Coordinates of C-alpha atoms in Angstrom, one line a residue:
X1 CA -19.6 -12.3 11.9
X2 CA -20.7 -10.3 8.6
X3 CA -19.5 -6.8 9.5
X4 CA -17.4 -4.8 11.7
X5 CA -19.2 -3.8 14.7
X6 CA -19.7 -0.5 16.3
X7 CA -16.0 -0.2 18.0
X8 CA -14.1 -1.3 15.4
X9 CA -16.0 1.1 12.9
X10 CA -14.8 3.9 15.2
X11 CA -11.2 2.7 15.2
X12 CA -11.0 2.4 10.8
X13 CA -12.4 6.2 11.3
X14 CA -9.5 7.4 14.0
X15 CA -7.1 5.3 12.8
X16 CA -7.1 4.6 9.1
X17 CA -7.4 0.6 9.3
X18 CA -7.9 -1.7 12.2
X19 CA -7.6 -5.3 12.8
X20 CA -10.2 -8.4 12.9
X21 CA -9.0 -11.2 15.4
X22 CA -9.7 -15.4 14.3
X23 CA -11.9 -14.0 11.5
X24 CA -10.4 -16.4 9.2
X25 CA -10.2 -20.0 9.3
X26 CA -7.9 -22.0 9.9
X27 CA -8.2 -24.3 7.1
X28 CA -7.6 -21.8 4.9
X29 CA -4.5 -20.2 6.4
X30 CA -3.0 -24.0 5.8
X31 CA -3.5 -24.2 2.4
X32 CA -2.2 -21.2 1.6
X33 CA 0.8 -21.0 3.0
X34 CA 1.4 -24.8 2.0
X35 CA 0.8 -23.1 -1.4
X36 CA 3.3 -20.3 -0.9
X37 CA 5.7 -23.6 0.3
X38 CA 4.6 -25.3 -3.3
X39 CA 5.0 -22.8 -5.2
X40 CA 8.4 -21.7 -3.1
X41 CA 9.7 -25.1 -4.0
X42 CA 9.2 -25.1 -8.1
X43 CA 10.5 -21.3 -8.6
X44 CA 12.6 -20.6 -5.6
X45 CA 11.7 -18.3 -2.1
X46 CA 11.3 -15.1 -2.9
X47 CA 9.1 -11.8 -1.1
X48 CA 6.2 -11.8 -4.0
X49 CA 4.3 -14.3 -5.7
X50 CA 2.6 -12.8 -8.1
X51 CA 1.4 -14.5 -11.7
X52 CA 1.2 -18.4 -9.9
X53 CA -1.0 -21.0 -9.6
X54 CA -1.5 -20.5 -6.2
X55 CA -3.4 -17.4 -7.0
X56 CA -6.9 -19.1 -6.2
X57 CA -6.4 -20.6 -3.4
X58 CA -4.8 -17.1 -1.9
X59 CA -8.2 -15.5 -2.7
X60 CA -10.0 -18.4 -0.9
X61 CA -8.6 -16.5 2.0
X62 CA -11.9 -13.5 1.4
X63 CA -13.9 -15.1 -0.8
X64 CA -14.7 -18.5 1.7
X65 CA -14.3 -16.8 5.0
X66 CA -16.3 -14.0 7.2
X67 CA -14.2 -11.1 5.8
X68 CA -16.1 -11.4 2.1
X69 CA -19.5 -10.2 3.7
X70 CA -17.2 -8.1 5.8
X71 CA -15.6 -6.2 3.1
X72 CA -19.0 -5.6 1.3
X73 CA -21.4 -4.6 4.6
X74 CA -18.4 -1.5 5.3
X75 CA -17.8 -0.6 1.6
X76 CA -20.3 -1.4 -0.9
X77 CA -19.9 -3.3 -3.4
X78 CA -16.7 -5.0 -5.2
X79 CA -15.2 -7.1 -7.1
X80 CA -14.1 -10.2 -5.8
X81 CA -10.6 -11.0 -5.7
X82 CA -9.6 -13.2 -7.9
X83 CA -5.9 -12.9 -6.7
X84 CA -4.1 -11.5 -3.5
X85 CA 0.1 -11.7 -3.0
X86 CA 2.0 -13.1 -0.8
X87 CA 4.3 -11.5 1.1
X88 CA 6.8 -13.5 2.8
X89 CA 10.0 -11.5 5.4
X90 CA 12.7 -14.1 5.9
X91 CA 14.6 -13.4 9.0
X92 CA 17.5 -11.2 8.9
X93 CA 20.3 -10.5 10.1
X94 CA 19.6 -7.6 13.7
X95 CA 20.8 -4.4 13.8
X96 CA 19.8 -1.5 15.7
X97 CA 17.7 0.8 13.2
X98 CA 15.1 2.8 14.8
X99 CA 11.9 1.2 15.3
X100 CA 13.0 -2.5 13.5
X101 CA 14.2 -0.4 10.1
X102 CA 10.7 0.7 9.6
X103 CA 9.5 3.4 7.0
X104 CA 6.4 4.1 5.8
X105 CA 5.1 5.0 2.5
X106 CA 1.9 5.5 0.1
X107 CA 0.6 2.3 -2.1
X108 CA 0.2 3.2 -5.7
X109 CA 3.8 5.3 -6.5
X110 CA 6.2 4.3 -9.2
X111 CA 9.5 2.4 -7.6
X112 CA 13.3 1.8 -9.3
X113 CA 16.1 1.2 -7.5
X114 CA 18.3 2.8 -10.1
X115 CA 17.8 6.5 -9.6
X116 CA 20.8 9.2 -9.7
X117 CA 22.5 8.6 -6.1
X118 CA 24.4 11.9 -5.2
X119 CA 22.5 15.4 -4.9
X120 CA 25.1 16.2 -8.1
X121 CA 23.8 13.9 -10.7
X122 CA 19.8 15.6 -10.1
X123 CA 18.6 18.0 -12.0
X124 CA 15.7 18.1 -10.5
X125 CA 13.9 17.4 -7.9
X126 CA 10.6 17.5 -8.1
X127 CA 10.1 16.1 -11.2
X128 CA 13.7 15.1 -12.1
X129 CA 14.5 13.6 -15.8
X130 CA 17.2 12.8 -16.1
X131 CA 17.9 8.6 -18.1
X132 CA 16.5 7.0 -14.8
X133 CA 13.5 7.8 -15.4
X134 CA 13.1 6.8 -19.0
X135 CA 10.7 9.6 -21.2
X136 CA 8.8 10.2 -17.8
X137 CA 5.4 9.4 -19.4
X138 CA 3.1 7.3 -18.3
X139 CA 4.1 4.6 -20.0
X140 CA 7.5 4.5 -17.8
X141 CA 7.4 2.0 -15.8
X142 CA 8.9 1.0 -12.4
X143 CA 10.9 -2.4 -10.8
X144 CA 8.0 -2.7 -8.9
X145 CA 5.5 -2.3 -12.8
X146 CA 3.9 0.6 -11.5
X147 CA 3.6 3.6 -13.9
X148 CA 5.5 6.8 -13.1
X149 CA 2.1 8.4 -14.3
X150 CA -1.5 7.1 -14.3
X151 CA -2.5 8.7 -17.1
X152 CA -1.6 10.3 -20.6
X153 CA -2.2 13.6 -19.0
X154 CA 0.6 13.4 -16.3
X155 CA -2.7 14.1 -14.0
X156 CA -2.1 11.7 -11.2
X157 CA 1.3 10.1 -11.0
X158 CA -0.3 7.9 -7.7
X159 CA -2.4 4.5 -8.3
X160 CA -5.1 4.1 -6.0
X161 CA -8.2 1.8 -4.4
X162 CA -10.1 2.1 -1.0
X163 CA -8.6 -0.6 1.3
X164 CA -5.9 -2.7 0.9
X165 CA -6.5 -6.3 2.9
X166 CA -3.5 -8.6 5.1
X167 CA -4.7 -11.4 5.9
X168 CA -1.8 -13.4 8.3
X169 CA -0.5 -16.5 8.1
X170 CA 1.2 -17.0 11.3
X171 CA 2.6 -15.6 14.3
X172 CA 3.6 -11.6 13.8
X173 CA 1.7 -11.0 18.1
X174 CA 5.5 -9.1 19.0
X175 CA 7.3 -6.3 17.4
X176 CA 10.4 -7.5 15.4
X177 CA 8.9 -10.4 13.6
X178 CA 8.4 -8.6 10.3
X179 CA 5.2 -6.6 10.6
X180 CA 3.6 -4.0 9.2
X181 CA 3.3 -1.2 11.0
X182 CA 1.0 2.0 10.4
X183 CA 1.4 5.5 10.8
X184 CA -2.1 5.7 12.8
X185 CA -4.6 8.7 12.2
X186 CA -2.2 9.9 9.3
X187 CA -5.0 9.1 6.5
X188 CA -6.8 12.3 7.6
X189 CA -3.9 14.1 6.4
X190 CA -3.2 12.4 3.7
X191 CA -6.4 13.8 2.0
X192 CA -5.8 17.0 3.1
X193 CA -2.5 16.7 1.4
X194 CA -4.1 15.3 -2.0
X195 CA -7.4 18.2 -2.1
X196 CA -4.2 20.5 -1.5
X197 CA -2.7 18.8 -5.0
X198 CA -5.9 19.1 -7.1
X199 CA -7.0 22.3 -5.9
X200 CA -3.3 23.9 -6.3
X201 CA -3.5 22.3 -10.1
X202 CA -2.2 19.0 -9.3
X203 CA -0.9 16.1 -10.3
X204 CA -1.8 14.9 -7.3
X205 CA 1.7 12.3 -6.3
X206 CA 4.8 12.7 -6.1
X207 CA 6.1 15.4 -8.8
X208 CA 2.7 17.7 -7.7
X209 CA 2.8 20.6 -5.4
X210 CA 4.6 19.6 -2.4
X211 CA 5.9 16.5 -3.2
X212 CA 9.1 16.2 -5.1
X213 CA 10.3 13.2 -6.6
X214 CA 13.4 13.1 -5.0
X215 CA 14.7 14.2 -1.4
X216 CA 18.2 14.4 -0.6
X217 CA 19.3 11.1 1.8
X218 CA 20.8 11.3 5.2
X219 CA 23.7 10.3 4.3
X220 CA 24.8 12.6 1.3
X221 CA 22.3 11.0 -1.0
X222 CA 19.0 10.1 -2.6
X223 CA 15.9 8.8 -1.7
X224 CA 12.1 9.0 -3.4
X225 CA 10.1 10.9 -1.3
X226 CA 7.4 8.4 0.2
X227 CA 5.7 10.5 1.8
X228 CA 5.7 14.4 1.3
X229 CA 7.5 16.7 4.5
X230 CA 3.8 17.8 4.7
X231 CA 2.8 15.1 6.4
X232 CA 5.9 13.6 7.8
X233 CA 6.3 16.7 9.8
X234 CA 3.3 16.4 12.0
X235 CA 4.8 13.5 13.6
X236 CA 8.1 14.5 14.3
X237 CA 7.6 14.9 18.2
X238 CA 7.7 11.2 18.7
X239 CA 10.7 10.6 15.4
X240 CA 14.7 9.4 15.6
X241 CA 17.4 10.7 13.7
X242 CA 20.0 8.9 13.7
X243 CA 24.0 10.3 13.5
X244 CA 23.4 10.0 9.8
X245 CA 20.7 12.6 9.8
X246 CA 18.2 10.2 8.8
X247 CA 14.3 10.2 10.1
X248 CA 12.6 7.4 11.5
X249 CA 8.8 8.3 12.7
X250 CA 7.7 6.0 15.0
X251 CA 4.9 3.5 14.1
X252 CA 1.7 1.3 15.4
X253 CA 3.1 -2.1 14.8
X254 CA 0.2 -4.3 13.4
X255 CA 0.5 -7.6 15.5
X256 CA -1.3 -9.7 14.2
X257 CA -1.7 -14.1 14.4
X258 CA -2.9 -16.9 12.0
X259 CA -6.5 -16.0 10.9
X260 CA -6.1 -11.8 11.6
X261 CA -6.7 -9.5 9.1
X262 CA -6.2 -5.8 8.7
X263 CA -8.3 -3.7 6.9
X264 CA -6.4 0.0 6.1
X265 CA -7.8 2.7 3.8
X266 CA -5.2 3.3 0.6
X267 CA -4.7 6.4 2.3
X268 CA -3.4 5.1 5.5
X269 CA 0.5 5.1 5.5
X270 CA 2.6 1.9 6.3
X271 CA 5.0 -0.7 5.4
X272 CA 7.0 -3.8 6.8
X273 CA 9.4 -3.8 9.3
X274 CA 12.8 -5.9 10.1
X275 CA 12.2 -9.8 10.8
X276 CA 14.2 -10.9 13.6
X277 CA 12.0 -14.1 14.3
X278 CA 13.3 -17.0 13.8
X279 CA 10.3 -17.8 11.3
X280 CA 9.6 -16.4 7.4
X281 CA 6.8 -13.7 8.1
X282 CA 3.7 -14.7 5.9
X283 CA 1.3 -12.4 4.8
X284 CA -1.3 -12.2 2.0
X285 CA -2.5 -9.1 0.8
X286 CA -5.4 -7.9 -1.1
X287 CA -6.4 -4.5 -2.8
X288 CA -9.9 -3.6 -2.8
X289 CA -11.8 -0.9 -4.8
X290 CA -15.5 0.1 -4.4
X291 CA -17.1 -0.3 -7.5
X292 CA -17.3 2.6 -10.3
X293 CA -19.5 2.6 -12.7
X294 CA -17.7 2.8 -15.7
X295 CA -14.4 1.4 -14.0
X296 CA -12.0 -1.5 -15.0
X297 CA -12.2 -4.9 -13.3
X298 CA -10.0 -5.1 -9.8
X299 CA -8.3 -8.4 -9.6
X300 CA -7.2 -7.9 -6.2
X301 CA -3.6 -7.4 -6.4
X302 CA -2.4 -4.1 -8.2
X303 CA -1.6 -0.7 -6.5
X304 CA -2.7 0.5 -9.7
X305 CA -5.9 -0.9 -11.4
X306 CA -6.7 1.6 -13.4
X307 CA -4.2 -0.1 -15.5
X308 CA -3.1 -3.6 -16.9
X309 CA -0.2 -5.4 -14.6
X310 CA 1.8 -4.7 -17.4
X311 CA 0.9 -1.3 -17.5
X312 CA -1.7 -1.3 -20.9
X313 CA -4.2 1.2 -20.8
X314 CA -7.5 -0.6 -20.7
X315 CA -10.3 0.3 -22.5
X316 CA -13.5 2.3 -21.2
X317 CA -16.7 3.5 -22.1
X318 CA -16.9 6.8 -23.8
X319 CA -16.8 9.8 -21.6
X320 CA -15.7 8.2 -18.4
X321 CA -12.3 9.3 -17.2
X322 CA -10.9 6.9 -14.3
X323 CA -8.1 9.5 -13.1
X324 CA -10.8 12.0 -12.2
X325 CA -12.7 8.9 -10.9
X326 CA -9.7 8.7 -8.5
X327 CA -8.6 11.6 -8.0
X328 CA -11.9 12.2 -7.1
X329 CA -12.2 9.4 -4.6
X330 CA -8.6 10.4 -3.2
X331 CA -10.0 13.3 -2.4
X332 CA -12.6 11.8 -0.8
X333 CA -12.2 8.5 0.8
X334 CA -15.0 8.3 3.2
X335 CA -17.3 8.3 0.2
X336 CA -16.4 4.9 -0.5
X337 CA -17.5 3.8 2.5
X338 CA -21.1 2.4 2.8
X339 CA -21.6 2.6 6.5
X340 CA -19.6 5.9 6.6
X341 CA -22.5 7.2 4.8
X342 CA -26.2 5.4 5.2

């Protein structure tokens, strides 16, 4: 297999994601799983494995498998990943939250657990400027190492790429095993929303038109707004609301077995669900970006590839505006896919 079939391309266009069955050989998944366990033995168990010696083994899941040609033929030229990140979800006590506690987000947003805890602490829902947000400049990094704003002019508050690819290292064929879940079909709504933000003066992302940085939480607290209400409102018919007022959208669980892979657009809202199974859920994720002339090299693990992993500003050729290029791609996501633009 070197390219997506017709039905797979149709699924990607319709749903914003597609699952490829048995596409990564077992010797590669075995090696990646072993490397993750050895890393845990040396460094302790953790949800994500970054900055370790296992990155080359993880990158082999793409570079030494059919995924390499599949992504090239579907998306176009890209930097071969040097790194991926192992997302391990350990079994947890069962709870009765809807959809195994799933909530969606878009990659590339600043995150910190240190935000106002009550509405009376919030100075602005749209653009809060309390001490929790530092100096509120592009230099402010979240706990996830993602900048509050991508550019000094604060025109873009969301990191972006073309697609993310996840490879399953074990059995996730039943919902409730820590599955990745997606809001199928929402990618076109997200693209439309980005255009609305851009056309109304921006910024694009949180703090832009229609996307307040903070929102009231159902329990009387405060939460980061991980998905604008304009998009969430399209999916209310199938949603549940718990007694505390929290809204739970109905997801599409991504059911995968070892060696399966998922390809999803950056604009596809997604998130992990709780793991009630007997084993850790083990996925390895890569972030791909179609090559952009003058753009930064993309290593594969970052959701903010126009900045360094530690938030450092990168050098670009004179006249190249990576933020404008990123916004244009977010507002026309199929422009970065060759199969959609033959």
